[in-house]
Structure formats: structure tokens, C-alpha cells
Coordinates of C-alpha atoms in Angstrom, one line a residue:
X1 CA 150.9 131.7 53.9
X2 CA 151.0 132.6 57.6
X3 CA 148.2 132.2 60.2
X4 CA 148.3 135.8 60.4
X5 CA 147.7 136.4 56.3
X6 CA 145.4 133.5 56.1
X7 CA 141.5 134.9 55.6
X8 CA 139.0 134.0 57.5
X9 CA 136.4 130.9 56.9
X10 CA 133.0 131.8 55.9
X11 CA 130.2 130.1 57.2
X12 CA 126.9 130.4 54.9
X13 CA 123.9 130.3 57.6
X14 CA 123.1 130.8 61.2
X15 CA 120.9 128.0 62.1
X16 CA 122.5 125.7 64.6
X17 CA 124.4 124.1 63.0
X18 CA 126.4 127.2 61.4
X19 CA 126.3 128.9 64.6
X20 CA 128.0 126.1 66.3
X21 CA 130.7 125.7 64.1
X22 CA 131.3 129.1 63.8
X23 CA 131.8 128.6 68.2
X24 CA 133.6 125.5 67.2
X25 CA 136.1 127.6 65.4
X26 CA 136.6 130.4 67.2
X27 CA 136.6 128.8 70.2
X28 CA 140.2 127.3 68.1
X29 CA 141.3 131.0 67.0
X30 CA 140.2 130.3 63.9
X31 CA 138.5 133.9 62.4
X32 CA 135.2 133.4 61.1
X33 CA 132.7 135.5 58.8
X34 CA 129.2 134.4 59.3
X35 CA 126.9 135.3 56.1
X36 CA 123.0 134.8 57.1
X37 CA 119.9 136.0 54.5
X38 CA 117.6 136.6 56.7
X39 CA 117.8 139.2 59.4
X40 CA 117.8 137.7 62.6
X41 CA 118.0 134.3 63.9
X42 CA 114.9 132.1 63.4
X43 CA 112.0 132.3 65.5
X44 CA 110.3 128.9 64.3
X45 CA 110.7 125.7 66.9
X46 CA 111.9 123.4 64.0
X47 CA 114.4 121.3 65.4
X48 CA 113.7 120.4 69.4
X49 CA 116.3 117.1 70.7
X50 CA 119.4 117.7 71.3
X51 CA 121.1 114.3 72.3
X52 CA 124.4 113.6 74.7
X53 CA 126.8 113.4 71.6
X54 CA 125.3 117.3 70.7
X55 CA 125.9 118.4 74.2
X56 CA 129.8 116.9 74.0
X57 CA 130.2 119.0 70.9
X58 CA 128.8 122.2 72.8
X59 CA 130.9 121.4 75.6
X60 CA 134.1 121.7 73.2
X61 CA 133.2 125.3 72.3
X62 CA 132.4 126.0 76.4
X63 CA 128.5 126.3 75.6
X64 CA 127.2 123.1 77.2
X65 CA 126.0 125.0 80.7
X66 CA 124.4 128.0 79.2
X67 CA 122.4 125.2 76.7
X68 CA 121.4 123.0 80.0
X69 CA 119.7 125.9 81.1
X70 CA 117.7 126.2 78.2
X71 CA 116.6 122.4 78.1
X72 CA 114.7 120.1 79.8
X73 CA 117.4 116.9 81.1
X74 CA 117.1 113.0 80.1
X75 CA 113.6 113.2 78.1
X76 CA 113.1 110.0 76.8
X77 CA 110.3 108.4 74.4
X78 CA 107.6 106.2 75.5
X79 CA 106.0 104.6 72.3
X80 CA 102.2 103.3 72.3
X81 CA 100.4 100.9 70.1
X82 CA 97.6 101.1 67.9
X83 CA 95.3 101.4 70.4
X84 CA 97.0 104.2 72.3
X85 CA 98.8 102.3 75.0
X86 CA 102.0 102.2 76.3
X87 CA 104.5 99.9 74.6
X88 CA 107.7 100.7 76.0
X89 CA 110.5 103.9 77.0
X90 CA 113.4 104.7 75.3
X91 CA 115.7 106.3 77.5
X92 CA 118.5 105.3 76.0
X93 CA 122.0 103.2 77.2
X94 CA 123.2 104.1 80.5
X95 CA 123.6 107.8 81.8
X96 CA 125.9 110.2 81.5
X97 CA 128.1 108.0 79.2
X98 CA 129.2 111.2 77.1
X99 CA 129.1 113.4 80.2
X100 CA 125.5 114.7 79.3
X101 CA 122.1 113.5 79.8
X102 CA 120.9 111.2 76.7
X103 CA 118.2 112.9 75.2
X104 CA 117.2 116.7 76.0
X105 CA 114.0 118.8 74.2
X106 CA 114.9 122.4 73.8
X107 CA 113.0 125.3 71.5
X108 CA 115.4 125.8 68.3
X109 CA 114.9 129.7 69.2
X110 CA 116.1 130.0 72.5
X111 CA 119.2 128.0 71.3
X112 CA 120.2 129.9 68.8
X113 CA 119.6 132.8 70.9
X114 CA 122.5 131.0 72.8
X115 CA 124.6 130.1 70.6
X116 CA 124.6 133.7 68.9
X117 CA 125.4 135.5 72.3
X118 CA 128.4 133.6 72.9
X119 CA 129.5 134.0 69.7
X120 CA 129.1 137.8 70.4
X121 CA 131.9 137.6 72.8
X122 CA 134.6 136.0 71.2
X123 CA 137.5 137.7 69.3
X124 CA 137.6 137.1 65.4
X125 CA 133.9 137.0 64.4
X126 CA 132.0 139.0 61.8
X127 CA 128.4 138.5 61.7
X128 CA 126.2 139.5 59.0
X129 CA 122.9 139.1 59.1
X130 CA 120.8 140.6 56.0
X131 CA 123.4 139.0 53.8
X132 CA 123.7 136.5 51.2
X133 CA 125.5 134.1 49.3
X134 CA 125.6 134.5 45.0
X135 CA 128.9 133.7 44.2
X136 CA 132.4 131.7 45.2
X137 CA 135.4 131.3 42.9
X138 CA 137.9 129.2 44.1
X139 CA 141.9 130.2 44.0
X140 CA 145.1 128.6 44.6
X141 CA 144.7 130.0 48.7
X142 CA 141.5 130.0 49.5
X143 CA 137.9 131.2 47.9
X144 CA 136.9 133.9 46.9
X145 CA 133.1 134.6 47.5
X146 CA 130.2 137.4 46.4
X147 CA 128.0 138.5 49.3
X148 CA 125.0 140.8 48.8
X149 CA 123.4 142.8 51.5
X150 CA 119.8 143.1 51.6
X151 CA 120.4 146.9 50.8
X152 CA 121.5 145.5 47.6
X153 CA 125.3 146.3 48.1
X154 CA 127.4 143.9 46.7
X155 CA 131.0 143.0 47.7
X156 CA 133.3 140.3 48.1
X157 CA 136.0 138.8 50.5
X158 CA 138.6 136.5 50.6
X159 CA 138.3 133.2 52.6
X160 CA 139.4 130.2 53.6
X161 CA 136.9 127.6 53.0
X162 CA 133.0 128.5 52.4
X163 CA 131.2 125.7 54.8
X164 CA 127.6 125.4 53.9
X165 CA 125.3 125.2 56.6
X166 CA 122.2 126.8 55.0
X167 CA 119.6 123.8 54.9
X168 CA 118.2 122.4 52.6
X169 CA 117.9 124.6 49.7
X170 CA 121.8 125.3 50.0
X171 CA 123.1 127.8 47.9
X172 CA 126.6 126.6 48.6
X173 CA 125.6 123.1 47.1
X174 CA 123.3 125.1 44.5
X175 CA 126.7 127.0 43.3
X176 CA 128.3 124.0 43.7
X177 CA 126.1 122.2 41.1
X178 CA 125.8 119.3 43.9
X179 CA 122.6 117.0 43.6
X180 CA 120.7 114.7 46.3
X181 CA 120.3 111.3 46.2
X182 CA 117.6 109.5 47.7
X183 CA 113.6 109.6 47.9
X184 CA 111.1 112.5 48.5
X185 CA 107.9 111.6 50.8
X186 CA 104.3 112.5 50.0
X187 CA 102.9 112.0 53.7
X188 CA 101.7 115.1 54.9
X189 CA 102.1 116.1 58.3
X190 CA 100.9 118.5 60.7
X191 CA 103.0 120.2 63.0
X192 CA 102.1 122.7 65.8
X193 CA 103.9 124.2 68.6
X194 CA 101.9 125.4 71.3
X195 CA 101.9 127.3 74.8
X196 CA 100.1 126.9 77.9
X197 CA 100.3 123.7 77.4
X198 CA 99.4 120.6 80.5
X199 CA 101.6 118.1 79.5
X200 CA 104.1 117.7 82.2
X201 CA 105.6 114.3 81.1
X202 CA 109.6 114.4 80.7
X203 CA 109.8 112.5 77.7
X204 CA 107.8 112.2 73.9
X205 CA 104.9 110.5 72.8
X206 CA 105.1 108.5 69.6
X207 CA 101.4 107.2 69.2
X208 CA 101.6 104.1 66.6
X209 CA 97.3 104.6 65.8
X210 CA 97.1 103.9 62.3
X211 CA 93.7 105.5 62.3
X212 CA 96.1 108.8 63.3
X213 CA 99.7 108.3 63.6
X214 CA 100.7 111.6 66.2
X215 CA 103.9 112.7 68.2
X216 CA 103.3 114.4 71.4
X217 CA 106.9 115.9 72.4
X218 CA 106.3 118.4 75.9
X219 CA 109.0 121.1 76.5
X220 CA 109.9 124.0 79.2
X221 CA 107.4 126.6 80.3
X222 CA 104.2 125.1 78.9
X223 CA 105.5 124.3 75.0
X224 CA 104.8 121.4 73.5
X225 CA 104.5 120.2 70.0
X226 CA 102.0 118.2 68.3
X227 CA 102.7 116.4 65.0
X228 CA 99.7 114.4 63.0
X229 CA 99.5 112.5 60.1
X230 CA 97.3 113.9 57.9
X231 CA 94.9 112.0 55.5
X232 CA 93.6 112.7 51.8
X233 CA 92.0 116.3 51.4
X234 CA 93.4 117.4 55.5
X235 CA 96.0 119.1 53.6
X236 CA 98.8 119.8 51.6
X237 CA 102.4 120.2 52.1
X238 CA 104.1 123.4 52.2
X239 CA 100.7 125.3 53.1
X240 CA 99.9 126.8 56.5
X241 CA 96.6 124.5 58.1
X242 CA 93.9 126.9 59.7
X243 CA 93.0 127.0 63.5
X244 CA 89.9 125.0 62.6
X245 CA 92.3 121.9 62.0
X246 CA 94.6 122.3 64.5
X247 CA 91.7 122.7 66.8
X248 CA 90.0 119.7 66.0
X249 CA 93.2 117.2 66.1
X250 CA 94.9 118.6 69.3
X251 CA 91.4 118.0 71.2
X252 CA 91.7 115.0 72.8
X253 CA 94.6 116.2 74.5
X254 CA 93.6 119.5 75.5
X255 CA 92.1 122.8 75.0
X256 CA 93.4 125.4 72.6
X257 CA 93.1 128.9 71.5
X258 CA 94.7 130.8 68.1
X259 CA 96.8 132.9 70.6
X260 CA 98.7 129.9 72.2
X261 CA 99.7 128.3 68.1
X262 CA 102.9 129.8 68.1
X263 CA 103.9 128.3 64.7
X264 CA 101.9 125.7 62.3
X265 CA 102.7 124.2 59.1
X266 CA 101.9 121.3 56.8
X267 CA 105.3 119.7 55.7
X268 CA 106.5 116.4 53.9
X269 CA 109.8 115.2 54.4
X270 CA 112.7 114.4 52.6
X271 CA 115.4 111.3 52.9
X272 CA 117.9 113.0 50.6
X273 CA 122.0 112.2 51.0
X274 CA 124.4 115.1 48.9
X275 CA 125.9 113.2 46.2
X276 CA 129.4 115.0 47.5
X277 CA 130.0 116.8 50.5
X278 CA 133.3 119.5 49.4
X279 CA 133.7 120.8 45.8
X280 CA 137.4 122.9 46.4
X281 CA 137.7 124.6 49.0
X282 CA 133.6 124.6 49.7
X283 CA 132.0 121.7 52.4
X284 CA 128.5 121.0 52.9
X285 CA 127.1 120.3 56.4
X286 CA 123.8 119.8 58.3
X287 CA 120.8 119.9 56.4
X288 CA 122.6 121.0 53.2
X289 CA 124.3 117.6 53.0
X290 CA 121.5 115.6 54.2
X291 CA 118.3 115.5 55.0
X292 CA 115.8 113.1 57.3
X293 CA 112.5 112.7 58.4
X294 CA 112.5 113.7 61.6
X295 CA 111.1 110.0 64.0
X296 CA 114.3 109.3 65.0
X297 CA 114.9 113.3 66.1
X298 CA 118.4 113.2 64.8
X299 CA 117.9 115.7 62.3
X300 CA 119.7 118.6 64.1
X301 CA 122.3 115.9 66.0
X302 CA 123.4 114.8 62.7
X303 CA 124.7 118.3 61.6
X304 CA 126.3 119.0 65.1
X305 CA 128.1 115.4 64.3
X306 CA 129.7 117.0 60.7
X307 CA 130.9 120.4 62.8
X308 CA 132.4 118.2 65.3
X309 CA 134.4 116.5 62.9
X310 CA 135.4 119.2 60.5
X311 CA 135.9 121.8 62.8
X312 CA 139.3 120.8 64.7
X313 CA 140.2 119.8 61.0
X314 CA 140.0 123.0 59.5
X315 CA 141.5 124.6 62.5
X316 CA 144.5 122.6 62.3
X317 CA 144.9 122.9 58.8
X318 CA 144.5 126.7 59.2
X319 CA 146.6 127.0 61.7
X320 CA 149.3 125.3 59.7
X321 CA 149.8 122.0 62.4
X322 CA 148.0 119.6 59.7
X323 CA 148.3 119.0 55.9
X324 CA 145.2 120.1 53.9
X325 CA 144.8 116.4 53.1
X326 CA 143.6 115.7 56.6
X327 CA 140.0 117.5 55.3
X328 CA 139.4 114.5 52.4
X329 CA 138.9 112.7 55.4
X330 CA 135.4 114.5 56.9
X331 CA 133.2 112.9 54.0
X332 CA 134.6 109.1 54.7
X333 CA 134.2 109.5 58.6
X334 CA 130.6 111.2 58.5
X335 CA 128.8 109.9 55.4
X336 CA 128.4 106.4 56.5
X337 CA 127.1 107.5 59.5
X338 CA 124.7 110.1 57.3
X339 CA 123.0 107.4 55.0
X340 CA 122.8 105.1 57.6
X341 CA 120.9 107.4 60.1
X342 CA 118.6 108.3 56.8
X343 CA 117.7 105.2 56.2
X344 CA 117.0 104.6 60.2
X345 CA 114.5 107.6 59.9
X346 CA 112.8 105.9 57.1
X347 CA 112.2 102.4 58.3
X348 CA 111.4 104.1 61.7
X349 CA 108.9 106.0 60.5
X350 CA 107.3 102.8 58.3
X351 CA 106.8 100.8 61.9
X352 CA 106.1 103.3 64.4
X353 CA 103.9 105.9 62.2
X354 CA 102.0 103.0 59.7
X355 CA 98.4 103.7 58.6
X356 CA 97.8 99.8 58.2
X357 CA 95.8 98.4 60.6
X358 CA 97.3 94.9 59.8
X359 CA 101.3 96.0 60.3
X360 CA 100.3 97.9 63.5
X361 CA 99.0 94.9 64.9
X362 CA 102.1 93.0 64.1
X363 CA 104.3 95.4 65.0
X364 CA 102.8 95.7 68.6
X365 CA 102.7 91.7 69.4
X366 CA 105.8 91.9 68.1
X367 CA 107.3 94.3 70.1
X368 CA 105.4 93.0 73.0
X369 CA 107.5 89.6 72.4
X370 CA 110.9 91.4 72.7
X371 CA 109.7 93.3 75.7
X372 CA 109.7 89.1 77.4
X373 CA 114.0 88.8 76.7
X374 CA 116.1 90.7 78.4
X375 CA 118.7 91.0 75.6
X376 CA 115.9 92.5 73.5
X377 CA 114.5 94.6 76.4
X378 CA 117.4 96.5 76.3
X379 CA 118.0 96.6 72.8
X380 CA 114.5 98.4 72.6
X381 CA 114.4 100.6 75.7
X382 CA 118.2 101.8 75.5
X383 CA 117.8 102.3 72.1
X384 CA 120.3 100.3 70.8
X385 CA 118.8 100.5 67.3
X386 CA 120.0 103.3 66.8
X387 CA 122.9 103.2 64.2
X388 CA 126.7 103.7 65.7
X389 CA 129.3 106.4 64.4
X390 CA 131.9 104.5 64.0
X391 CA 134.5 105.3 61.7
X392 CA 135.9 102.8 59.4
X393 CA 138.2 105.0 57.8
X394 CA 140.1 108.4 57.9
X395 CA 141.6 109.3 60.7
X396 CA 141.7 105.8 62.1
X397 CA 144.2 103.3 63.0
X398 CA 143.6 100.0 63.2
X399 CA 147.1 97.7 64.6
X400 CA 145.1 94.4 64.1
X401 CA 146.3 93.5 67.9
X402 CA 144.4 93.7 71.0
X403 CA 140.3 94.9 71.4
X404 CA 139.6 97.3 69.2
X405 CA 135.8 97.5 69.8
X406 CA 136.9 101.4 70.9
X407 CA 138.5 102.4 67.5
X408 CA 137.0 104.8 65.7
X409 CA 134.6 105.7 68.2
X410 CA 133.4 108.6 70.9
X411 CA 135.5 107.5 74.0
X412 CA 132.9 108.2 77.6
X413 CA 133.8 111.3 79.1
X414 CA 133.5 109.9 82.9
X415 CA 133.1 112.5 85.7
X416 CA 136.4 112.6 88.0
X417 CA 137.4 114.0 91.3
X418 CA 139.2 117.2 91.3
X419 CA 141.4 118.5 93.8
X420 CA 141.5 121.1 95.7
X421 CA 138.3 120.0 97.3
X422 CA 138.0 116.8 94.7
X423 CA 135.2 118.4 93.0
X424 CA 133.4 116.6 90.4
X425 CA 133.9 117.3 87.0
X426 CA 134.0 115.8 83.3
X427 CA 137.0 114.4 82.1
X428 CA 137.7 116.2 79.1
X429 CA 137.6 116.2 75.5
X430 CA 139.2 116.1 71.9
X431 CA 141.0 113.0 70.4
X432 CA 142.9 110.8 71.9
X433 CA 146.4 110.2 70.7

């Protein structure tokens, strides 16, 4: 089969993490059909850090400058103890080491707003918004899947590979008959995201009060959210908390009215790992492979980390430069990476958010300890705790000579002079052979 007989990929959801790949892949001449239920993109803040790794990936599909303009640069996080003071800031190793500022808050609207716009503009895409997954058949070519509009038309197409990006109630995994592996949390949390808000502060707020764990994260234009744990009889998960509530616990931080609660929620989380990631010619990313809770803000990263690594695969494959075998390999290179940054939510979450009096008071002499050696300094405020993609396997050569501390790893993108006029600008990007 031909590049120019070979159907399209279908992409199930247009959160982030589907829209990006479906940038990724066109932005390779790869057509893409891009199936969403619902009938616009999201207008809930749910996902807010994007991280330098994100912003290499968005660079790859030439969206990196119209996201900078939606964010706000280098936030960091400054964590407090029990008694609300400042511990330390996390701002992360040096700057600019990917070609992008470390950390950056965003509103999870206004991105996809982005992300859908470009995509507007390229050649090869079909969008379809209203429209549902309830069926894929795999074939000796390719897939072939049932769609249903929300008119109630059914019809089907022929496609490549089905990636599921549709969270975490995937209907690609459902179909699939995939399960999760790992543990379900009953802490309830409160999450609001506000306007008019006077925090001006360019980085987040983790306060470690066991009396009331809370995450203060400001954003562009007067946002900000607020996040509290809740206690016994505050709530319960899945269920919308009344102004009353919200009222009382933002308070000591400011002044609020039921106009400026742009979205509220009571949620638990979830540190669940797919037990497989493809079934055929069908690949689960983002949220529909794995799921976090959401201290360590790499919820959304994580999913722009799978489309970074499947994408060029499935473009080469389509394209005919790379056997199909070269796709086994996006479950080895990203799951390690997955389960590890799961289980760095978890313990994460244990120290910083704890409701025992007794571990927050050994957590912050400890931490005030470390802050007295250098070595440990840094580990904490470049947050070098933070678990490394590094592949072991897959695409990866290892000759046993010379330092390899670099293989399988994200080479820097350093900024260079370009002539004429030796203007600044980024290296580059894709693999290096």
C-alpha cells in the first residue's frame, strides 16, 4: 500500500493531548481524522503546567510561540511548612536547557483554543466534533472504526491506527477490554478556579498545613486556582461544593463572589497505569493510559511525552521509511517513565499534602536540614527529584564505549547565532542519528 492509498489515522479526543498529536502528525503529512463526543473544545481549567519538555514537543509541530503567548514564563513552586511558611522554590535545573522556560501555568481552554486553530490551517485534517467512538475492527491494513454523530448517524471509515487520547474513561481502552493497574484515592479535594484574583506571585503555592493541606497556583489576567483538602462530611467526590464552601476556605486569601468561580468541583484522584498500551492497530495515550494525582503537575506533560514519541513513529511507518515494528517500541520507551512519575505523584503528595501533625513536623526539620548542603540544596530547589526519561530500551544504542550518560535521553536545544545578522535562535529538533 502506497502513502497515497493509506487512510488516515484517527485520533479519539480533542483534549490536549489529542490535539497535539493530531499537530504532531500533520505537521509530518500524515492525514488525520479527529473524532470528539462532545461539541466543542473544553471550557474547564483542568490541566494548568506545561513544562519545558511540553513546549519542545509544541515546538516540533511550530506551535511553541503562539502557546508562549498564552502562558505565564518560568513559574516555579515555593513550598511552605506546617505552619504556612516558606520552605524552599523549585524552579527547576538551569534555564532554557530544552530551549523553553521550565515550568509555565496556562488555562487548559485557551490552549486548546490554540492548538485547534492551528490545526484548522493545515492540509489533511477532518475534525469532528459531536462524534463518537462505538466500534473498531481491526484488518490486515489498518482498522476499521464505527463513529456516531450526535444526530444519531452512524458511519464508518477506514484508518490507520485508532490512538486513544480520550481520558480516563477511554473508550478506545474500553473496546479494547484494557484494565488499570494501580490504587484509587479517597481524599477528597476541592478545586476552584477563580477570576479577579490578587495574587501576582509567578510561581505556586504548595502549603504543607496538615490542619488544611491547599495549593495556591496564580495564572494570566487575574486566574488562579485554589485546591483544599477536604475533611469528613466537607464533601464528596464527584459532586459540585456550593459557594458557601468555597467562600469560607478561599478567605484567608481573599475576597470572592459566585460570579468570579468560573469552575468548582470535588474530585479524588486516581494512580492508575493501563495494563497495555496498543491492542492491533489501536494505542492508548495521555490520560487513557495513565493516570496521576496531580502534586507533581505532570499530568498533562506526561501525555505530551507519549505523542512525542509515537508520533514521528507512526509517521514514518505511514509513510513507508520505517518497518511497523518500530511502534512495539512506544510502550518500552514511555511506560517506565509512566509508572515511575505515578508513583512520584503518590509519595509527593504523602509528604507535601499529610494531615499528620507528627510527619509534617518531620518532614519540615527535615527538609530544613537539606536546605544546609549544597548538594541537597539543589537537589530540592532544581527539582532533581523529579524522575528522568531515560530510555533503557527501544530505539536505543548502547556501544558499551565512551560516556554514555546522554543515551536515551532529550539532548539540550542551546540557542545559536544565526547569520545573516547572527540572530538568536534554537538549535533544532528530532533525533539525533
Amino acid at each position: 500500500m502506497t502513502a497515497s492509498t493509506r487512510p488516515p489515522v484517527l485520533i479519539v479526543g480533542a483534549g490536549p493531548v489529542g490535539l497535539t498529536t493530531a499537530n504532531l502528525l500533520a505537521a509530518r503529512g500524515v492525514p488525520v481524522v479527529l473524532a470528539e463526543r462532545n461539541a466543542s473544545t473544553s471550557d474547564e481549567a483542568k490541566a494548568i503546567s506545561l513544562d519545558d519538555e511540553s513546549l519542545r514537543t509544541l515546538q516540533a509541530a511550530g506551535l511553541d510561540e503562539a502557546v508562549l503567548e498564552i502562558v505565564v514564563p518560568g513559574t516555579g513552586t515555593r513550598y511552605h511548612d506546617r505552619k504556612g511558611r516558606p520552605l524552599f522554590q523549585a524552579r527547576g535545573p538551569e534555564p532554557y536547557r530544552l530551549g523553553h522556560p521550565f515550568k509555565n501555568q496556562f488555562a487548559q481552554p485557551e490552549l486548546e483554543r490554540v492548538l485547534l486553530q492551528n490545526l484548522k490551517d493545515r492540509d489533511g485534517v477532518d475534525v469532528r466534533f459531536g462524534t463518537r467512538l462505538i466500534g473498531i475492527e481491526d484488518g490486515p491494513g489498518g482498522a476499521t472504526a464505527a463513529l456516531e454523530e450526535a444526530c444519531g448517524t452512524r458511519t464508518e471509515m477506514a484508518a490507520s491506527w485508532v490512538l486513544g487520547c480520550d481520558g480516563g474513561r477511554s473508550t478506545v481502552r474500553e473496546l479494547a477490554g484494557i484494565g488499570m493497574t494501580g490504587t484509587s484515592h479517597r481524599d477528597v479535594w476541592l478545586v476552584a478556579d477563580t477570576t479577579g484574583d490578587p495574587h501576582d506571585e509567578r510561581y505556586g503555592m504548595h502549603l504543607g498545613r496538615p490542619d488544611r493541606p491547599t495549593v495556591i497556583v496564580p495564572g494570566r489576567d487575574g486566574r488562579c486556582r485554589y485546591e483544599f483538602r477536604l475533611r469528613p462530611g466537607e464533601g464528596e467526590g464527584g459532586t459540585r461544593p456550593d459557594f458557601a464552601t468555597i467562600e469560607r476556605l478561599v478567605s484567608p486569601y481573599r475576597t470572592i463572589t459566585p460570579e468570579q468561580v468560573e469552575r468548582a468541583t470535588n474530585y479524588t484522584f486516581n494512580a492508575v497505569v493501563a495494563d497495555r498500551w496498543r491492542d492491533g492497530r489501536r494505542f492508548l495515550l495521555g490520560d487513557a493510559a495513565h493516570m496521576m494525582p496531580p502534586f507533581a503537575g505532570q499530568g498533562l506533560n506526561s501525555g505530551v511525552r507519549d505523542t512525542a514519541n509515537l508520533a514521528w513513529k507512526l509517521a514514518e511507518v505511514w509513510h513507508g521509511r520505517a518497518h511497523e515494528r518500530l511502534l512495539d517500541t512506544y510502550e518500552p520507551e514511555r511506560r517506565p517513565h509512566a509508572e515511575a512519575t505515578v508513583a512520584f505523584s503518590e509519595r509527593l503528595g504523602r509528604v507535601v499534602m499529610t494531615v499528620d501533625p507528627m510527619r509534617g513536623r518531620l518532614r519540615d526539620t527535615a527538609v530544613r536540614a537539606l536546605l544546609l548542603v549544597p548538594w541537597s540544596r539543589r537537589y530540592l530547589t532544581e527539582m532533581r527529584f523529579r524522575p528522568r526519561a531515560v530510555h533503557a530500551e527501544g530505539v536505543v544504542v548502547r556501544t558499551g564505549h565512551g560516556d554514555e550518560r546522554l543515551v536515551g535521553t532529550q539532548l539540550p536545544q542551546p540557542r545559536v547565532l544565526v547569520p545573516p545578522g547572527l540572530r538568536p535562535r534554537r538549535l533544532g529538533d528530532g533525533p539525533a542519528l
